[in-house]
Coordinates of C-alpha atoms and ligand atoms in Angstrom, one line a residue:
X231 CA -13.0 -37.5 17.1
X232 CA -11.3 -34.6 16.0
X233 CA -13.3 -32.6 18.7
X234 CA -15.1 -29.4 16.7
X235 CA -18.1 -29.8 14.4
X236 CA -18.9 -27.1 11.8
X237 CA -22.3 -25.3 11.5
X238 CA -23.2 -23.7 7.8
X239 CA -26.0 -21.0 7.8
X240 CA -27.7 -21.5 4.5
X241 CA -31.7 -20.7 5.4
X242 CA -31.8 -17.0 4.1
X243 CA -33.3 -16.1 0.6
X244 CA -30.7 -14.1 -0.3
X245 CA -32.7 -11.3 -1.1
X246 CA -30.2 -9.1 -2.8
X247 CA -29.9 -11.8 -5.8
X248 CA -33.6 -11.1 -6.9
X249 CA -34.1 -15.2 -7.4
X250 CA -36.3 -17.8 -6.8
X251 CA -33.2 -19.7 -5.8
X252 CA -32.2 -19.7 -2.7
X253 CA -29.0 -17.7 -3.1
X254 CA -26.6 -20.5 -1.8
X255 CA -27.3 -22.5 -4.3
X256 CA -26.2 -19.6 -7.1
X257 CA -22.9 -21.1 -9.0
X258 CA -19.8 -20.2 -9.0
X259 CA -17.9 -21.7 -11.5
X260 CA -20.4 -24.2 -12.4
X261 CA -20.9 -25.1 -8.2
X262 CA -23.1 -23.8 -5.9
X263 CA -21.8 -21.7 -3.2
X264 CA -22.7 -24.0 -0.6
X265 CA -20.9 -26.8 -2.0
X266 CA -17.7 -24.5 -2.1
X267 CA -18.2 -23.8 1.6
X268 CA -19.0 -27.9 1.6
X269 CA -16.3 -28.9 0.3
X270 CA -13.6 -27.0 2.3
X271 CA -15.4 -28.1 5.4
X272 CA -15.9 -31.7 4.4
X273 CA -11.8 -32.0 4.3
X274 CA -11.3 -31.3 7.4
X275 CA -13.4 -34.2 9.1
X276 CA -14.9 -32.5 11.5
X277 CA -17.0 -34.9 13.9
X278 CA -20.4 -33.5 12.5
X279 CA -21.6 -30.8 9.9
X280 CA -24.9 -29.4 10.5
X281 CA -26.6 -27.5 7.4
X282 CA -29.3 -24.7 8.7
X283 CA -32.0 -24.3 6.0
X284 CA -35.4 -22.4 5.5
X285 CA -36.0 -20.9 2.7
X286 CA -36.7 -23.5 0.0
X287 CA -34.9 -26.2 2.2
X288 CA -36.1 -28.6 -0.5
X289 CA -34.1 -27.6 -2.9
X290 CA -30.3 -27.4 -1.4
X291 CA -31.6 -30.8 0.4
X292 CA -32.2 -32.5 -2.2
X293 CA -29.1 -31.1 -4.3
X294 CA -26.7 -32.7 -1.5
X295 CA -28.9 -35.6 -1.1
X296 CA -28.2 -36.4 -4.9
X297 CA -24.5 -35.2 -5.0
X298 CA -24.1 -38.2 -2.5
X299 CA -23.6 -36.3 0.2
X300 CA -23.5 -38.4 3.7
X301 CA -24.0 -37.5 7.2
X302 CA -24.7 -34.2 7.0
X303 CA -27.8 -33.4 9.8
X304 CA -30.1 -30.6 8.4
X305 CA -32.3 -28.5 10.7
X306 CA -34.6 -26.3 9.4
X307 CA -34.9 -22.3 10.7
X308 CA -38.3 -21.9 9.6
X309 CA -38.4 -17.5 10.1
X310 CA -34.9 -16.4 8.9
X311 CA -34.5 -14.4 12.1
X312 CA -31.1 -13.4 11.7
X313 CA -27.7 -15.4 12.4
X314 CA -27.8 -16.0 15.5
X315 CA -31.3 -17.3 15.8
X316 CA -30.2 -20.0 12.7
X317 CA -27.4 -21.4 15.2
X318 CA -30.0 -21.3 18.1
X319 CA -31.4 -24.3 15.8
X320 CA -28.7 -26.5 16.3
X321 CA -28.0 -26.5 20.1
X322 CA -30.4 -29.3 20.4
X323 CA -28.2 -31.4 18.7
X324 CA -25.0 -30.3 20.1
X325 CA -26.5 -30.2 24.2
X326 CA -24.3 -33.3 25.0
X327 CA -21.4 -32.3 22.7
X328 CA -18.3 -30.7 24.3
X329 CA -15.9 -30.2 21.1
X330 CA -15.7 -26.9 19.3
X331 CA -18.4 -25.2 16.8
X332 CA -17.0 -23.8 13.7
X333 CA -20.0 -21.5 12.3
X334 CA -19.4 -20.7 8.5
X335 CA -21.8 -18.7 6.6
X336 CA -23.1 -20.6 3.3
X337 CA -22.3 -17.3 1.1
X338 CA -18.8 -17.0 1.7
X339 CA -17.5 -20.1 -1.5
X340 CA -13.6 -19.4 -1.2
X341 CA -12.7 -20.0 2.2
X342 CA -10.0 -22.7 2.1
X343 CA -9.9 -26.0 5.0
X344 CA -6.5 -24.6 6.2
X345 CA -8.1 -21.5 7.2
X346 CA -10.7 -23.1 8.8
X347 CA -8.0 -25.5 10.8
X348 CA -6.0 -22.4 11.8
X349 CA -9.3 -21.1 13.5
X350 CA -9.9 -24.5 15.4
X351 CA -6.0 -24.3 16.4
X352 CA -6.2 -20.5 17.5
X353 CA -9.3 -20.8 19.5
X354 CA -7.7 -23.9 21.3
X355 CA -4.3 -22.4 21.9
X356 CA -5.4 -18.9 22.8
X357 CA -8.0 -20.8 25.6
X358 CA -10.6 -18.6 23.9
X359 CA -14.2 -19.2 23.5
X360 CA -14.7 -17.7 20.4
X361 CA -11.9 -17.0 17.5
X362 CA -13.6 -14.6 15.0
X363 CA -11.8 -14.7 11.2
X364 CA -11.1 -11.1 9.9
X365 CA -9.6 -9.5 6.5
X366 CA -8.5 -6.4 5.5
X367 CA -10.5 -5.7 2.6
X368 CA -10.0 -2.4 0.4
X369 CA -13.8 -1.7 0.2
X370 CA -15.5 -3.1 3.2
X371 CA -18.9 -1.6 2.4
X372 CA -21.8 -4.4 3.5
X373 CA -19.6 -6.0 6.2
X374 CA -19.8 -6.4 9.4
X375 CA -16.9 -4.4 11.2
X376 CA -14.2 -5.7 13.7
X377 CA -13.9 -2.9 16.4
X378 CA -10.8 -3.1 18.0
X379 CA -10.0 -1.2 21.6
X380 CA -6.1 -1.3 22.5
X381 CA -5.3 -3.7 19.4
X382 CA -7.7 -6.4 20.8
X383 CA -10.9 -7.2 19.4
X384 CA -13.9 -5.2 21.4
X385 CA -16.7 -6.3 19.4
X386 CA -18.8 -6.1 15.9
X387 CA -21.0 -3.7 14.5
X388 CA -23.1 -4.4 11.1
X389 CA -23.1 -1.8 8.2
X390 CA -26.5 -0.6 9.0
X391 CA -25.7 0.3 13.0
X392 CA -22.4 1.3 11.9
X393 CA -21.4 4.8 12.8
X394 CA -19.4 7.2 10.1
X395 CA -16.1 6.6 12.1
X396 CA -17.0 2.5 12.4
X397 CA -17.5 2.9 8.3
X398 CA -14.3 3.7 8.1
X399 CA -13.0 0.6 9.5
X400 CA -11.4 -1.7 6.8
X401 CA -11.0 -4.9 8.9
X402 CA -14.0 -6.6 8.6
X403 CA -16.1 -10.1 9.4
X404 CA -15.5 -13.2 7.8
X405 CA -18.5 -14.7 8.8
X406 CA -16.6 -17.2 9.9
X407 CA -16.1 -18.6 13.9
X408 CA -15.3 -21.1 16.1
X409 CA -16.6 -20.9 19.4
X410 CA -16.5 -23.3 22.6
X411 CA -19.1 -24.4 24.3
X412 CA -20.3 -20.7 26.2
X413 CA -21.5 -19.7 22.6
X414 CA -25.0 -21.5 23.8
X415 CA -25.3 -19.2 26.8
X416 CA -24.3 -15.8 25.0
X417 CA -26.6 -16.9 22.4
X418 CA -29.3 -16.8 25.1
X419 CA -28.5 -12.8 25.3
X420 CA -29.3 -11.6 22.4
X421 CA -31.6 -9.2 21.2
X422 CA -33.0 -8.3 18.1
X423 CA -32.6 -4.4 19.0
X424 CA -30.9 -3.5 15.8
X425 CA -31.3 -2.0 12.4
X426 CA -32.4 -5.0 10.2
X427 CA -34.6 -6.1 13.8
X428 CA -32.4 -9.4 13.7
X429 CA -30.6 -11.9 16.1
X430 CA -27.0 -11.2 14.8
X431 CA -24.3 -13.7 15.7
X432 CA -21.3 -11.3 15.5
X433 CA -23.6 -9.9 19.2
X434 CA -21.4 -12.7 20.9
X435 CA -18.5 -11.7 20.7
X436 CA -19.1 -8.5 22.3
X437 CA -21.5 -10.8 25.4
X438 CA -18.8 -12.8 25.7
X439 CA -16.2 -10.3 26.7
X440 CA -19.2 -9.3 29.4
X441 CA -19.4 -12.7 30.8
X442 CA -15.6 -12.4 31.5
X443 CA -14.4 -15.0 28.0
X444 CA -11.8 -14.3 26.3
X445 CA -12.3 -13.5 22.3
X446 CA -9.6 -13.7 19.5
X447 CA -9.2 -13.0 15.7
X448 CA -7.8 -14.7 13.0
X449 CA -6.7 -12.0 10.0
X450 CA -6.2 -14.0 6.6
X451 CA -3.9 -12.1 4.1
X452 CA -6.2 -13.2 0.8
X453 CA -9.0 -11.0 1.2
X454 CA -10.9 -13.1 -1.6
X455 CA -10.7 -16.0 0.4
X456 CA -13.8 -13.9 2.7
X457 CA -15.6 -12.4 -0.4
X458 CA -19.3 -13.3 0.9
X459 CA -21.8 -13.2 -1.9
X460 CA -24.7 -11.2 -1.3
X461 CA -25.4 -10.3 -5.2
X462 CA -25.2 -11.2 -8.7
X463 CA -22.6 -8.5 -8.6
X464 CA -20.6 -10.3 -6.1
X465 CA -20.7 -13.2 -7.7
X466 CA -19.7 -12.5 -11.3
X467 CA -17.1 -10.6 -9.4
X468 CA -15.7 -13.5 -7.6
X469 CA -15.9 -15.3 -10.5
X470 CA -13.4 -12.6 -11.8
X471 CA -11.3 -13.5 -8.8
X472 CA -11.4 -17.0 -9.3
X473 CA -11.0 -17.0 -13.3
X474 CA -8.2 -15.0 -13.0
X475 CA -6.3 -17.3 -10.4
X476 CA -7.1 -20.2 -12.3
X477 CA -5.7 -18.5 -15.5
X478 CA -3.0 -17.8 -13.5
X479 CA -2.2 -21.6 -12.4
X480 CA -2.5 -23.0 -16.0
X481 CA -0.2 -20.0 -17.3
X482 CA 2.7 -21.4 -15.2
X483 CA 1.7 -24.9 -15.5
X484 CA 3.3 -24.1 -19.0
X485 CA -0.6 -23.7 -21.1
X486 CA -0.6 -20.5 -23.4
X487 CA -3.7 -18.6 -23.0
X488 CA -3.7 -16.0 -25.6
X489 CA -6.5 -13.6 -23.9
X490 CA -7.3 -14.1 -20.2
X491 CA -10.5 -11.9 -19.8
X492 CA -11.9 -13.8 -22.9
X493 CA -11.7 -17.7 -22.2
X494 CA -13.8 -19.3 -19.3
X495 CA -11.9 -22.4 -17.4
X496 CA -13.8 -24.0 -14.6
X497 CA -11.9 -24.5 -11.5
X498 CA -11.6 -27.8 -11.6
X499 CA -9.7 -27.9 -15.4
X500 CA -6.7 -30.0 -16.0
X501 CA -4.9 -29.3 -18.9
X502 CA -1.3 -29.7 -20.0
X503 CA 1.9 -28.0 -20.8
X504 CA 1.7 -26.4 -24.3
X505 CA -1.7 -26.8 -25.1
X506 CA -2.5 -23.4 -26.2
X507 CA -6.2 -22.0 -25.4
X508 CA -7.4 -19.4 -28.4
X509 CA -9.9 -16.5 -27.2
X510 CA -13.2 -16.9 -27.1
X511 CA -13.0 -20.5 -25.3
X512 CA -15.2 -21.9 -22.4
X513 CA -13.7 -24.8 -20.2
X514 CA -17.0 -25.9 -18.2
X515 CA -17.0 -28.4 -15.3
X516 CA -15.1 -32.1 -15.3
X517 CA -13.0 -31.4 -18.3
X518 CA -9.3 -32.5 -18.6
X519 CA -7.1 -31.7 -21.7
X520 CA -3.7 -33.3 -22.4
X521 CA -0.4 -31.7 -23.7
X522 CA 0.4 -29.9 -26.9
X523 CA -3.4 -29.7 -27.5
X524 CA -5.3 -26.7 -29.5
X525 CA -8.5 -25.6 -28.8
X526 CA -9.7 -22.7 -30.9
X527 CA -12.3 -19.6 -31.1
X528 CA -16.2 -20.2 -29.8
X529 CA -15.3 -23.8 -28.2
X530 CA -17.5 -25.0 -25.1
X531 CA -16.3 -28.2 -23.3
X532 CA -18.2 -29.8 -20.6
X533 CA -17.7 -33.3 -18.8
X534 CA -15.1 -34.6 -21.3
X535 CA -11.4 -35.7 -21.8
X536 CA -9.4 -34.9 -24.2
X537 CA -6.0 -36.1 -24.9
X538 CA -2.6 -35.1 -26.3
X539 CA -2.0 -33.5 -29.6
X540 CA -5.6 -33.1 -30.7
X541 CA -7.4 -29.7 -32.2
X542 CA -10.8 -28.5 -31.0
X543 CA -11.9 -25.6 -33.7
X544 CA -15.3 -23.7 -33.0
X545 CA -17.3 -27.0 -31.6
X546 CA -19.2 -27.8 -28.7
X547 CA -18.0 -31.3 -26.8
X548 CA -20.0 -32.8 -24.2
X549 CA -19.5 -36.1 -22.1
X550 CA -17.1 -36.9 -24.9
X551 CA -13.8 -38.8 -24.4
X552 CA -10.9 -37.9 -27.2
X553 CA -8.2 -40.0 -27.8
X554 CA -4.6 -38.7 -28.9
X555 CA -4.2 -36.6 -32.4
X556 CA -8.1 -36.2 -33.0
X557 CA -9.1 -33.2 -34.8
X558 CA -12.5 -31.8 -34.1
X559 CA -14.3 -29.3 -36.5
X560 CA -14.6 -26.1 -37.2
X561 CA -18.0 -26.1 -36.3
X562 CA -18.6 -30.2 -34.4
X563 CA -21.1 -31.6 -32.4
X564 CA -19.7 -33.7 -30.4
X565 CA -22.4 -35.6 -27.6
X566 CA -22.5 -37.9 -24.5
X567 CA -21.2 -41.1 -24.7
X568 CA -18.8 -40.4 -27.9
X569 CA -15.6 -42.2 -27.8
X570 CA -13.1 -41.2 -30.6
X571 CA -9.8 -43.1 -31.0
X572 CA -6.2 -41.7 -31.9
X573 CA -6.5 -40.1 -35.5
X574 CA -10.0 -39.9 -35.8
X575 CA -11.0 -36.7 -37.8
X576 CA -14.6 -35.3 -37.4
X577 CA -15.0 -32.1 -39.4
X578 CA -17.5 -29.3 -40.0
X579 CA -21.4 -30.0 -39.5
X580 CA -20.8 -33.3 -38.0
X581 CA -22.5 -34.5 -34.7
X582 CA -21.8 -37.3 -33.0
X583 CA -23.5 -39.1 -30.2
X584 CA -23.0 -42.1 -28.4
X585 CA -20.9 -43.3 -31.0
X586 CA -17.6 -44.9 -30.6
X587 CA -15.2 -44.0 -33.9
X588 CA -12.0 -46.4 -34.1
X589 CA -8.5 -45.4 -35.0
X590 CA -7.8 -43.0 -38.3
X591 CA -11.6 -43.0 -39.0
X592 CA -12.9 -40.0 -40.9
X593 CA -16.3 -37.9 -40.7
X594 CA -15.0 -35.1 -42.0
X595 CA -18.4 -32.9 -43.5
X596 CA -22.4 -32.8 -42.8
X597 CA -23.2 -35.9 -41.1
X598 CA -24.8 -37.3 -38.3
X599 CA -23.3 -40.2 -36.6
X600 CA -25.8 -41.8 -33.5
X601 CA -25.2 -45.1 -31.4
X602 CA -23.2 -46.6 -33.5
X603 CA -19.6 -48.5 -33.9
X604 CA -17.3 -47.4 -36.6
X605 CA -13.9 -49.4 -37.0
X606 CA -10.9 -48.0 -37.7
X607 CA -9.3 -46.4 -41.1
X608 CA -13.1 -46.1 -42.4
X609 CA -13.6 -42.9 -44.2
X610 CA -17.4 -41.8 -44.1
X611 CA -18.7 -39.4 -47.1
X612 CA -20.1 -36.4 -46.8
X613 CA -23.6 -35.9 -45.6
X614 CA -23.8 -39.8 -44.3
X615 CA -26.5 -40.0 -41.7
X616 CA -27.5 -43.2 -39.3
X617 CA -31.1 -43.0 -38.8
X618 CA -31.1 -44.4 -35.4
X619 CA -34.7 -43.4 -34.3
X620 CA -38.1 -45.1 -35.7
X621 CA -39.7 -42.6 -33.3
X622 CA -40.2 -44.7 -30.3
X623 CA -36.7 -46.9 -29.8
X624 CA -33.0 -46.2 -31.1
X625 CA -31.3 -49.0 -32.9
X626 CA -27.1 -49.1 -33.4
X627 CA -25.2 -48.7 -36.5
X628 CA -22.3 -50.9 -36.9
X629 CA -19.7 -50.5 -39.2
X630 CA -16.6 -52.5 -40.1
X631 CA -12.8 -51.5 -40.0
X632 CA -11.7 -50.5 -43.6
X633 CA -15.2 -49.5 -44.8
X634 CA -15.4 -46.8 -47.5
X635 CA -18.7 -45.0 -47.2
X636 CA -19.7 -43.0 -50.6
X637 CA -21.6 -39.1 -49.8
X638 CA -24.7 -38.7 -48.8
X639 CA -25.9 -42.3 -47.4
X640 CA -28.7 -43.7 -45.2
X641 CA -27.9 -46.4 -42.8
X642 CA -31.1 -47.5 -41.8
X643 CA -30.5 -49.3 -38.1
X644 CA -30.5 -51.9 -36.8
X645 CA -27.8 -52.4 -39.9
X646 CA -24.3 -53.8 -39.9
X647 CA -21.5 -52.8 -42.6
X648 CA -18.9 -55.9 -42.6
X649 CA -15.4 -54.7 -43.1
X650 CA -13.8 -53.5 -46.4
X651 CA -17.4 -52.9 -47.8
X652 CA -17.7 -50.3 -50.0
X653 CA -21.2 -48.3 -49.9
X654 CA -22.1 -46.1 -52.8
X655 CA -23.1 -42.9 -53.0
X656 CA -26.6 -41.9 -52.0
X657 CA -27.5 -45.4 -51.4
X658 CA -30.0 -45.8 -48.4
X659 CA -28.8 -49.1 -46.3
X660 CA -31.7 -50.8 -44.9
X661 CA -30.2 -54.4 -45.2
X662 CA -26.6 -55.4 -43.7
X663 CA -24.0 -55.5 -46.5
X664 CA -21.2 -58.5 -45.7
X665 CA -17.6 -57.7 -45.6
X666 CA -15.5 -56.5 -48.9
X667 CA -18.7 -56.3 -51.1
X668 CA -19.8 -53.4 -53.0
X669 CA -23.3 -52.2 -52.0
X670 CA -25.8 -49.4 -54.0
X671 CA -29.5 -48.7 -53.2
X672 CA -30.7 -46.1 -55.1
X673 CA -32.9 -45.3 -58.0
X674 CA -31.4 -46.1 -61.3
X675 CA -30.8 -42.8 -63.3
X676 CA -32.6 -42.6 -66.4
X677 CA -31.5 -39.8 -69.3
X678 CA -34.7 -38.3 -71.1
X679 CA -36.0 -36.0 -73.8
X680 CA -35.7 -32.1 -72.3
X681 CA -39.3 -31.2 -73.3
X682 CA -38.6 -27.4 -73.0
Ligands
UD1_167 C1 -23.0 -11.5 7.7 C2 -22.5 -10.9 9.1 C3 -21.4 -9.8 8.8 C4 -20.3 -10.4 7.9 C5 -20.9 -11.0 6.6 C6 -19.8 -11.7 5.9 C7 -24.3 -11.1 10.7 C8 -25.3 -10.4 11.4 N1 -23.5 -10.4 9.8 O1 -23.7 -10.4 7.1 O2 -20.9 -9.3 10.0 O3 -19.4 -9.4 7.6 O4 -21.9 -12.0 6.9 O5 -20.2 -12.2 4.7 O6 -24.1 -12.3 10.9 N2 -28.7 -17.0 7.3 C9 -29.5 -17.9 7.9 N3 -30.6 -17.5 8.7 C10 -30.9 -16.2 8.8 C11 -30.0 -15.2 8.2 C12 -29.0 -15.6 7.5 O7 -29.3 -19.1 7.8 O8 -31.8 -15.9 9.5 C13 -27.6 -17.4 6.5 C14 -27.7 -17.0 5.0 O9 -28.3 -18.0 4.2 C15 -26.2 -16.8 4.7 C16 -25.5 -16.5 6.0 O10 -26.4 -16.8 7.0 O11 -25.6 -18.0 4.1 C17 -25.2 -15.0 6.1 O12 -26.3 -14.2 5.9 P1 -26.3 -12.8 5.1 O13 -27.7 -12.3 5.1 O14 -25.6 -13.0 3.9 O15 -25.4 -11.9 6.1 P2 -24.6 -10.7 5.7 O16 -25.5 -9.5 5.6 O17 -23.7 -11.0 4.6
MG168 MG1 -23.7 -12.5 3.2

């Protein structure tokens, strides 16, 4: 028991994103905002998380549901009456629980666990029933306001029932709060006698000070770590926030980046000391690059690994793992389930998929490589193609260590190339051909009379 449960508000539309999504499920960085939010939360252990939902509940459901996440109770806020009324949905479930309620808005994707503990610490030290988490933000436009009397927090006014001189307030509302167990009874006070006609939450704190309670802030210093996303502006402007930390990290991780604003790394990149990262570059989700590696202009890596020393020019590498020393295009396909051992070169026009490539092998123009199993030290021609696909099943190509395969050939598959075989030239391969022989099917050319 570590004696507080957390609350994430996640039934609104969003309105001001203009989707049909609902807005927590927007990404940043390749993950919805929810699942930032989650994820900070799920650290901390709390003794339950409940998820409000409404609008399209389906959809964020099913999206935890299938990213394996456990234990999480939903309740469903079927009008989105506001913030407070989407907490009134969870007292059932918390009527015989005495611990502490961390409420965290689903919009607000930075906030870090830490945070979130030094709110559960401050509300328990401070013998307060609600501790609120401010920032000081430069333009505080949208927020809720903290309105302070004497230094000590009075109460919270919205943007819309903000006066001029509350406007000019630049401390402003996380979203973010951890409450004791009176947040049930000032939750029975409130009214929907505001501009937007909604239950607000941040109404507590000031019915709480009524009731006699005592109330408390928390100020973080990294104002981004509040940023709530309301719109697509927002988010491509937390993106901005979070591209440039990450940058930031690599940079003294000892990676060159030779233009910040024009290379995309996901959040969750690992990538080595000296590998230097050429404009123009997009590191998507689950990708992990070793040292002293090179990945050049109009590359876009998703789901892959990729180890020391190799080169990445102008190619597109998905669910691919990459040995040591590989070089990879200009201009590569690279596809799900490719394995390509130290060495291996694959060069321009060449797609790959499925395929595992052994040691110094070498695909180096035009071809298309599918489920199949190259040795190692076998050099393919250019414009070599395994037809893997009769139109209803795909069938492997295997090909022995040593091989030498001639331009422009046709392995039919099923079809197995023993090792050392040599395969010539614009031959199409419907038959396996047994180790060190010399294999040609193709028309024989004949020389005639040039009529004209
Ligand atoms: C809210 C706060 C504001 C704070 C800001 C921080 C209120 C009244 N205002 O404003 O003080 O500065 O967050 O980002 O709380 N939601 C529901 N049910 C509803 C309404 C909202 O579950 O009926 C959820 C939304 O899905 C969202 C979160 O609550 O995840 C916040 O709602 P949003 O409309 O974004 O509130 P803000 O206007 O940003
Ligand atoms: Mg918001």
């Amino acid at each position: 028991m570590n004696n507080f449960s957390a609350v994430i508000l996640a039934a609104g539309p969003g309105t001001r994103m203009l989707s049909s999504l609902p807005k927590v499920m927007h990404k940043l960085s390749g993950k919805p905002l929810l699942r930032w939010v989650l994820d900070s939360v799920v650290k901390l252990k709390p003794d339950s998380i409940v998820i409000v939902l409404g609008y399209k509940a389906n959809v964020i459901k099913d999206y935890l549901l299938e990213s394996n996440f456990k234990n999480i109770k939903f309740v469903y806020q079927e009008k989105q009456l506001g913030t407070a009324h989407a907490v009134m949905q969870t007292e059932e479930i918390f009527k015989n629980y005495d611990g502490s309620i961390v409420v965290v808005n689903g919009d607000v994707p930075l906030i870090k666990s830490s945070t979130l503990m030094s709110l559960v610490k401050n509300n328990k030290k401070n013998e307060a029933s609600v501790t609120v988490l401010s920032a000081k933000i430069d333009n505080p436009f949208g927020y809720g306001r903290i309105v302070r009397e004497n230094g000590f927090l009075e109460r919270i006014v919205e943007e819309k029932d903000a006066t001029i001189l509350d406007k000019r307030i630049k401390e402003v509302n996380s979203g973010i709060y951890c409450f004791d167990k009176s947040l049930w009874k000032s939750l029975l006070e409130i009214k929907s006698n505001n501009a937007k006609k909604e239950y607000y939450i941040t109404d507590t704190i000031a019915i709480l000070k009524r009731l006699g309670k005592k109330v408390s802030l928390v100020m973080v210093k990294d104002e981004s770590e509040i940023k709530g996303i309301n719109s697509r502006e927002e988010l491509l402007q937390t993106e901005d926030v979070l591209r440039a930390k990450k940058v930031n990290e690599l940079l003294n991780a000892g990676v060159t980046i030779l233009d910040a604003k024009n290379v995309y790394v996901s959040y969750d990149a690992k990538i080595g000391r000296e590998t230097v990262i050429y404009p123009g570059v997009f590191i998507d989700v689950g990708v992990s690059i070793g040292e002293g590696c090179v990945i050049k202009g109009a590359s876009y890596i998703l789901n892959s690994r990729i180890n020391k020393g190799s080169v990445i020019l102008y190619s597109y590498i998905e669910g691919a793992s990459i040995e040591a020393n590989v070089k990879i295009g200009p201009f590569a396909n690279i596809r799900y389930g490719t394995v390509l051992k130290e060495n291996v070169k694959i060069g321009n026009f060449s797609e790959i998929k499925n395929s595992v490539i052994a040691k110094n092998s070498k695909i180096n123009h035009l071809s298309y490589i599918g489920d199949a199993q190259i040795g190692k030290n076998v050099n393919i021609g250019a414009g070599t193609i395994t037809c893997n696909y009769d139109g209803v099943n795909k069938y492997r190509t295997i090909i022995g260590e040593n091989a030498f395969i001639g331009s422009n050939v046709n392995f039919v598959a099923p079809v197995e190339i023993g090792r050392e075989a040599l395969i010539a030239a614009g031959s199409t391969i419907t038959c396996d051909v047994p180790s060190k022989k010399l294999a040609i099917a193709r028309a024989k050319q004949e020389i005639k009379r040039k009529r004209f």
